[in-house]
Short mmCIF file of C-alpha atoms and ligand atoms in Angstrom, two decimals:
data_model
loop_
_atom_site.label_atom_id
_atom_site.label_comp_id
_atom_site.label_asym_id
_atom_site.label_seq_id
_atom_site.Cartn_x
_atom_site.Cartn_y
_atom_site.Cartn_z
CA MET C 5 -8.66 -25.93 33.30
CA ARG C 6 -9.69 -25.83 29.66
CA ALA C 7 -13.19 -24.64 30.62
CA LYS C 8 -11.63 -21.89 32.72
CA ARG C 9 -9.49 -20.69 29.81
CA TYR C 10 -12.48 -20.87 27.47
CA TYR C 11 -14.50 -18.77 29.88
CA ARG C 12 -11.64 -16.24 30.21
CA ASP C 13 -11.31 -15.90 26.41
CA MET C 14 -15.05 -15.51 25.99
CA LEU C 15 -15.19 -12.87 28.66
CA LYS C 16 -12.33 -11.00 27.00
CA ASP C 17 -14.13 -11.07 23.63
CA ASP C 18 -17.39 -9.92 25.22
CA ILE C 19 -15.68 -7.04 27.01
CA LEU C 20 -13.87 -6.00 23.84
CA GLN C 21 -17.09 -6.08 21.83
CA CYS C 22 -18.82 -4.02 24.50
CA LEU C 23 -16.03 -1.42 24.76
CA TYR C 24 -15.90 -1.23 20.98
CA SER C 25 -19.57 -0.33 20.64
CA GLU C 26 -19.55 2.06 23.63
CA GLN C 27 -18.78 5.72 22.88
CA SER C 28 -18.16 6.77 26.49
CA PHE C 29 -16.69 5.29 29.70
CA ILE C 30 -18.23 2.12 31.06
CA SER C 31 -17.62 1.20 34.68
CA GLY C 32 -16.10 -2.05 35.94
CA GLU C 33 -19.27 -2.66 38.01
CA ALA C 34 -21.47 -2.29 34.94
CA LEU C 35 -19.28 -4.76 33.02
CA ALA C 36 -19.29 -7.22 35.95
CA GLU C 37 -23.06 -7.01 36.16
CA ARG C 38 -23.54 -7.35 32.42
CA PHE C 39 -21.38 -10.49 32.22
CA SER C 40 -22.39 -11.92 35.62
CA CYS C 41 -18.86 -12.13 36.96
CA SER C 42 -16.66 -10.54 39.63
CA ARG C 43 -14.82 -7.21 39.31
CA MET C 44 -11.63 -9.23 39.68
CA ASN C 45 -12.45 -11.18 36.50
CA ILE C 46 -13.12 -7.92 34.65
CA ASN C 47 -9.76 -6.48 35.81
CA LYS C 48 -7.93 -9.62 34.67
CA ALA C 49 -9.64 -9.63 31.26
CA VAL C 50 -8.91 -5.92 30.72
CA SER C 51 -5.24 -6.36 31.55
CA ALA C 52 -5.05 -9.38 29.21
CA LEU C 53 -6.54 -7.21 26.45
CA ARG C 54 -3.97 -4.50 27.17
CA ASP C 55 -1.23 -7.14 26.91
CA GLU C 56 -2.57 -7.96 23.45
CA GLY C 57 -2.08 -4.33 22.45
CA TYR C 58 -5.55 -2.85 22.93
CA LYS C 59 -5.38 0.70 24.24
CA ILE C 60 -7.89 0.68 27.11
CA GLU C 61 -7.88 3.69 29.36
CA GLY C 62 -9.09 3.15 32.94
CA ILE C 63 -10.08 6.12 35.12
CA LYS C 64 -11.16 5.85 38.75
CA ASN C 65 -14.89 6.49 39.27
CA LYS C 66 -15.47 6.59 35.50
CA GLY C 67 -14.47 3.18 34.19
CA TYR C 68 -12.94 1.99 30.93
CA ILE C 69 -12.82 3.38 27.41
CA LEU C 70 -11.23 1.85 24.31
CA ASP C 71 -9.07 3.96 21.99
CA LYS C 72 -10.37 2.89 18.60
CA ALA C 73 -7.86 4.82 16.49
CA ASP C 74 -5.88 2.64 14.07
CA MET C 75 -7.52 -0.44 15.53
CA LEU C 76 -7.24 -3.32 13.10
CA ASN C 77 -8.94 -6.44 14.43
CA GLU C 78 -11.80 -8.76 13.68
CA ILE C 79 -14.41 -6.82 15.62
CA ALA C 80 -13.48 -3.52 13.97
CA LEU C 81 -13.50 -5.11 10.50
CA LYS C 82 -16.81 -6.91 11.05
CA SER C 83 -18.52 -3.78 12.23
CA MET C 84 -17.06 -1.69 9.39
CA PHE C 85 -17.96 -4.24 6.68
CA PRO C 86 -21.06 -6.06 7.97
CA ASP C 87 -21.91 -7.47 4.52
CA PHE C 88 -18.52 -9.10 3.95
CA ASP C 89 -17.06 -12.39 5.11
CA ILE C 90 -14.02 -11.39 7.17
CA ILE C 91 -10.77 -13.27 7.74
CA PHE C 92 -8.55 -11.41 10.20
CA LEU C 93 -5.06 -12.77 10.86
CA THR C 94 -2.24 -11.41 12.97
CA GLN C 95 0.26 -13.16 10.70
CA THR C 96 0.17 -15.21 7.52
CA ASP C 97 2.30 -15.88 4.47
CA SER C 98 0.13 -14.03 1.94
CA THR C 99 -3.48 -12.82 2.11
CA ASN C 100 -3.89 -13.46 -1.64
CA LYS C 101 -2.82 -17.05 -1.02
CA VAL C 102 -5.29 -17.43 1.86
CA LEU C 103 -8.19 -16.34 -0.36
CA LYS C 104 -7.05 -18.49 -3.29
CA SER C 105 -7.00 -21.56 -1.08
CA LEU C 106 -10.57 -21.11 0.23
CA GLU C 107 -12.50 -24.24 -0.58
CA LYS C 108 -16.00 -22.97 -0.18
CA LYS C 109 -16.55 -20.02 -2.47
CA SER C 110 -18.93 -17.53 -0.96
CA GLU C 111 -21.46 -15.47 -2.88
CA ARG C 112 -20.41 -12.59 -0.67
CA ILE C 113 -17.33 -10.43 -0.82
CA THR C 114 -14.53 -11.83 1.38
CA LEU C 115 -11.93 -9.58 2.97
CA CYS C 116 -8.73 -11.09 4.34
CA LEU C 117 -6.41 -8.81 6.30
CA SER C 118 -3.20 -9.68 8.07
CA LEU C 119 -1.13 -7.45 10.36
CA VAL C 120 2.07 -8.99 9.03
CA GLN C 121 2.89 -11.20 6.03
CA ASN C 122 5.94 -13.41 6.01
CA GLY C 123 5.58 -14.49 2.37
CA GLY C 124 3.99 -11.40 0.80
CA ARG C 125 3.76 -11.81 -2.98
CA GLY C 126 4.34 -9.14 -5.58
CA ARG C 127 3.87 -9.06 -9.34
CA LEU C 128 6.10 -11.03 -11.71
CA GLY C 129 6.96 -13.56 -8.99
CA ARG C 130 8.58 -11.02 -6.70
CA SER C 131 8.20 -10.81 -2.96
CA PHE C 132 6.51 -7.98 -1.09
CA SER C 133 8.07 -7.02 2.22
CA SER C 134 5.27 -6.75 4.81
CA PRO C 135 6.45 -5.77 8.32
CA SER C 136 4.06 -4.64 11.06
CA GLY C 137 2.57 -1.16 10.74
CA GLY C 138 1.58 -1.66 7.09
CA LEU C 139 -1.82 -2.38 5.61
CA TYR C 140 -1.98 -5.78 3.88
CA PHE C 141 -5.27 -7.09 2.61
CA SER C 142 -6.89 -8.99 -0.21
CA ILE C 143 -10.47 -8.75 -1.25
CA LEU C 144 -12.21 -11.53 -3.13
CA ILE C 145 -14.92 -10.00 -5.28
CA PRO C 146 -17.39 -12.31 -7.06
CA SER C 147 -17.67 -11.17 -10.68
CA SER C 148 -21.32 -10.19 -10.20
CA PHE C 149 -20.04 -7.20 -8.17
CA ILE C 150 -17.62 -5.97 -10.86
CA SER C 151 -18.64 -4.15 -13.99
CA ASP C 152 -15.22 -4.33 -15.70
CA PRO C 153 -12.76 -6.88 -14.26
CA ALA C 154 -10.02 -5.83 -16.72
CA LEU C 155 -9.94 -2.39 -15.12
CA ILE C 156 -10.04 -3.43 -11.47
CA THR C 157 -6.27 -3.04 -10.91
CA ALA C 158 -6.21 0.46 -12.36
CA LYS C 159 -9.23 1.35 -10.27
CA ALA C 160 -7.45 -0.01 -7.18
CA ALA C 161 -4.39 2.16 -7.90
CA VAL C 162 -6.63 5.26 -8.07
CA ALA C 163 -8.46 4.11 -4.91
CA VAL C 164 -5.19 3.79 -2.97
CA SER C 165 -3.85 7.13 -4.25
CA THR C 166 -6.99 9.11 -3.46
CA ALA C 167 -7.40 7.48 -0.03
CA ILE C 168 -3.81 8.30 0.98
CA GLU C 169 -4.23 11.86 -0.26
CA LYS C 170 -7.53 12.35 1.54
CA ASN C 171 -6.17 11.05 4.84
CA THR C 172 -2.71 12.65 4.79
CA GLY C 173 -2.61 15.45 2.23
CA LEU C 174 0.36 13.75 0.50
CA ASP C 175 0.46 13.73 -3.32
CA CYS C 176 0.38 10.25 -4.82
CA GLN C 177 1.49 9.23 -8.29
CA ILE C 178 0.95 5.98 -10.17
CA LYS C 179 3.68 4.09 -11.95
CA TRP C 180 2.00 2.13 -14.72
CA VAL C 181 0.66 -0.38 -14.22
CA ASN C 182 -0.19 -0.46 -10.54
CA ASP C 183 2.42 0.90 -8.15
CA VAL C 184 1.66 3.95 -6.03
CA TYR C 185 4.49 6.38 -5.39
CA ILE C 186 5.06 9.31 -3.06
CA LYS C 187 7.89 11.73 -3.90
CA GLY C 188 9.42 9.32 -6.41
CA LYS C 189 9.39 6.27 -4.13
CA LYS C 190 7.07 3.29 -4.01
CA CYS C 191 4.69 3.10 -1.06
CA SER C 192 2.13 0.58 -2.33
CA GLY C 193 1.76 -2.35 -4.69
CA ILE C 194 -1.26 -4.21 -6.02
CA LEU C 195 -1.54 -7.82 -7.14
CA SER C 196 -4.79 -8.84 -8.85
CA GLU C 197 -5.56 -12.45 -9.67
CA GLY C 198 -8.58 -13.94 -11.41
CA ILE C 199 -10.32 -17.16 -10.42
CA LEU C 200 -11.75 -19.04 -13.37
CA ASN C 201 -14.62 -21.43 -13.38
CA MET C 202 -13.18 -24.00 -15.78
CA GLU C 203 -16.45 -25.83 -16.29
CA LEU C 204 -18.36 -22.72 -17.27
CA GLN C 205 -15.30 -21.14 -18.89
CA ARG C 206 -15.87 -17.83 -17.19
CA LEU C 207 -14.35 -15.55 -14.60
CA GLU C 208 -15.79 -16.48 -11.22
CA SER C 209 -14.16 -13.85 -9.05
CA VAL C 210 -11.24 -11.52 -8.75
CA ILE C 211 -8.79 -11.25 -5.85
CA VAL C 212 -7.30 -7.80 -5.45
CA GLY C 213 -4.34 -7.81 -3.04
CA ILE C 214 -3.14 -4.44 -1.79
CA GLY C 215 -0.10 -3.70 0.33
CA ILE C 216 0.63 -0.20 1.64
CA ASN C 217 3.58 0.95 3.71
CA VAL C 218 1.57 3.01 6.18
CA ASN C 219 2.75 3.37 9.79
CA SER C 220 6.01 1.50 9.41
CA SER C 221 9.22 3.38 8.76
CA ARG C 222 11.79 2.62 6.11
CA SER C 223 14.17 1.07 8.65
CA SER C 224 11.75 -1.87 9.10
CA TYR C 225 12.42 -2.98 5.49
CA PRO C 226 15.43 -4.77 4.05
CA GLU C 227 18.26 -2.30 3.49
CA GLU C 228 18.38 -2.90 -0.27
CA LEU C 229 14.90 -1.32 -0.52
CA TRP C 230 15.68 1.89 1.35
CA ASP C 231 16.46 3.92 -1.80
CA ILE C 232 13.37 2.85 -3.67
CA ILE C 233 10.54 2.62 -1.15
CA THR C 234 8.95 4.99 1.27
CA THR C 235 6.18 4.88 3.86
CA VAL C 236 3.23 7.16 4.52
CA TYR C 237 4.58 7.73 8.03
CA ASP C 238 8.06 8.69 6.83
CA GLU C 239 6.58 11.20 4.38
CA SER C 240 3.87 12.71 6.59
CA GLY C 241 5.52 12.40 10.01
CA LYS C 242 2.17 11.21 11.37
CA LYS C 243 0.48 7.89 12.02
CA THR C 244 -2.53 7.25 9.79
CA ASP C 245 -5.64 5.40 10.90
CA ARG C 246 -5.36 2.26 8.74
CA ILE C 247 -8.98 1.22 9.13
CA VAL C 248 -10.17 4.57 7.77
CA LEU C 249 -7.74 4.21 4.87
CA LEU C 250 -9.05 0.68 4.26
CA LYS C 251 -12.67 1.87 4.29
CA ASP C 252 -11.92 4.65 1.79
CA ILE C 253 -10.08 2.29 -0.57
CA ILE C 254 -12.78 -0.37 -0.53
CA THR C 255 -15.58 2.17 -0.90
CA PHE C 256 -13.93 3.56 -4.04
CA LEU C 257 -13.06 0.13 -5.42
CA LEU C 258 -16.63 -1.15 -5.14
CA SER C 259 -18.30 2.08 -6.20
CA SER C 260 -20.04 2.35 -9.54
CA GLN C 261 -17.65 5.17 -10.42
CA ASN C 262 -16.24 4.18 -13.78
CA ASP C 263 -14.70 7.42 -14.98
CA PHE C 264 -11.44 6.99 -13.04
CA ILE C 265 -9.17 6.63 -16.08
CA SER C 266 -8.69 10.39 -16.37
CA GLU C 267 -7.68 10.41 -12.70
CA TYR C 268 -5.28 7.52 -13.38
CA ARG C 269 -3.79 9.35 -16.36
CA LYS C 270 -3.26 12.54 -14.34
CA ARG C 271 -1.25 10.63 -11.77
CA CYS C 272 0.72 8.50 -14.21
CA PHE C 273 4.15 10.06 -13.91
CA ILE C 274 5.83 8.23 -16.79
CA LEU C 275 3.73 9.97 -19.46
CA GLY C 276 5.86 12.12 -21.77
CA LYS C 277 9.02 10.35 -20.55
CA LYS C 278 11.43 7.92 -22.17
CA ILE C 279 10.89 4.42 -20.85
CA LYS C 280 12.20 0.92 -21.33
CA TYR C 281 10.02 -2.15 -21.54
CA VAL C 282 10.56 -5.84 -22.04
CA ARG C 283 8.81 -7.87 -24.72
CA ASN C 284 9.61 -11.50 -25.50
CA GLY C 285 12.74 -11.21 -23.40
CA LYS C 286 14.04 -8.19 -25.38
CA VAL C 287 14.40 -4.66 -23.96
CA PHE C 288 12.92 -1.79 -26.02
CA SER C 289 13.09 1.98 -25.59
CA ALA C 290 10.06 4.13 -26.26
CA LEU C 291 8.26 7.32 -25.35
CA ALA C 292 5.28 6.86 -23.01
CA LYS C 293 2.49 8.75 -24.75
CA ASP C 294 -0.82 8.01 -23.07
CA VAL C 295 -2.96 5.64 -21.04
CA ASP C 296 -6.00 4.51 -23.04
CA GLU C 297 -9.52 3.76 -21.78
CA MET C 298 -8.51 0.16 -20.99
CA ALA C 299 -5.61 1.42 -18.84
CA HIS C 300 -3.17 0.14 -21.47
CA LEU C 301 0.00 2.14 -22.02
CA VAL C 302 0.37 3.72 -25.46
CA VAL C 303 4.00 4.20 -26.42
CA ILE C 304 5.90 5.49 -29.46
CA ALA C 305 8.58 2.97 -30.30
CA GLU C 306 12.03 3.98 -31.61
CA ASP C 307 10.91 3.32 -35.21
CA GLY C 308 8.11 5.90 -34.72
CA LYS C 309 5.33 3.29 -34.58
CA GLU C 310 2.68 3.41 -31.91
CA GLU C 311 2.40 0.32 -29.67
CA VAL C 312 -0.05 -0.56 -26.95
CA LEU C 313 1.27 -2.35 -23.85
CA SER C 314 -1.33 -4.18 -21.81
CA SER C 315 0.77 -5.58 -19.01
CA GLY C 316 4.31 -6.09 -17.87
CA GLU C 317 6.87 -3.76 -16.50
CA VAL C 318 8.27 -0.45 -17.60
CA SER C 319 11.16 1.46 -16.14
CA LEU C 320 12.35 5.01 -16.31
CA ASN C 321 15.92 5.56 -15.38
CA LEU C 322 14.66 4.52 -11.96
CA LYS C 323 15.57 1.31 -10.26
CA SER C 324 12.59 -0.90 -10.67
CA ILE C 325 11.20 -3.09 -7.89
C1 BTN X 427 3.76 -5.54 -6.21
O1 BTN X 427 4.25 -4.53 -5.72
O2 BTN X 427 4.36 -6.17 -7.11
C2 BTN X 427 2.42 -6.03 -5.72
C3 BTN X 427 2.41 -6.20 -4.25
C4 BTN X 427 1.09 -6.68 -3.69
C5 BTN X 427 1.18 -6.89 -2.20
C6 BTN X 427 -0.14 -7.26 -1.58
S1 BTN X 427 -0.07 -7.25 0.17
C7 BTN X 427 -1.59 -8.05 0.28
C8 BTN X 427 -1.62 -9.10 -0.80
N1 BTN X 427 -0.97 -10.30 -0.36
C9 BTN X 427 0.12 -10.58 -1.07
O3 BTN X 427 0.86 -11.57 -0.89
N2 BTN X 427 0.32 -9.65 -2.00
C10 BTN X 427 -0.70 -8.63 -1.95
#
């Protein structure tokens, strides 16, 4: 019984792999011959794949073809990022947590993606709502791949903004320090965490966790978020291919392009506005003046003095999340 199930699962994986690499129709006979099994077994495996959500079209006298649009699975990720270690999950608590708990640290970049998170983590100990349809991934980058770890979060915010714009035409803004907004509402958040090598007293790697509300709609989120978040789908009216978005973000993030601060500044919608920020538990008002080359926020405090904020949270008269 177990051997039968094992064979069925293997056959399913083989068929999926084959349909994924094929650009045109492939007949049931050809599949049966390739995997030395009956047509009946091929039919059963194809319908099991359809039950799992794969869009496989079957046409008489032509065969099968796989619709690869917006296909997020292990095979798609492995073929898109052949040099990475890939962890694909249909559900997990938090992809950042999965990467942090890896025992064996790889020399390679590791990408962990989950279709849903039930314990998504945000900055400052908050949660990050992660229903299906979104893009939730964390990438563990050994420090040898990063020229300036302190700027990786700002670079990720620019990567997300430019990728959404390229794929949808929507304008994206950045709320310092790392939230991406469309039309005044948050559609993406980024949580970066460093892993230290305590013995050598140096940064071993960085985990950049990115969550984007892509093909979900606002009604899939808790009601208290409806006024402050949005989704790419709600704003564009169209579904976006998440794997293409992912590829664009990662390509930018790992590129040697290091002149992204001007792009960050252009998108930073709090500049020139009155803001509030918290320091040592006290709330201060200030004018947001600039973002410096380290992606720090330069503000003019109420006493006229210039201050530089390197992290934390600022708010306009917006509700902050
Ligand atoms: C924030 O808005 O405060 C940051 C949110 C970061 C969410 C992403 S989703 C993928 C990765 N896994 C997590 O648990 N968090 C990050």
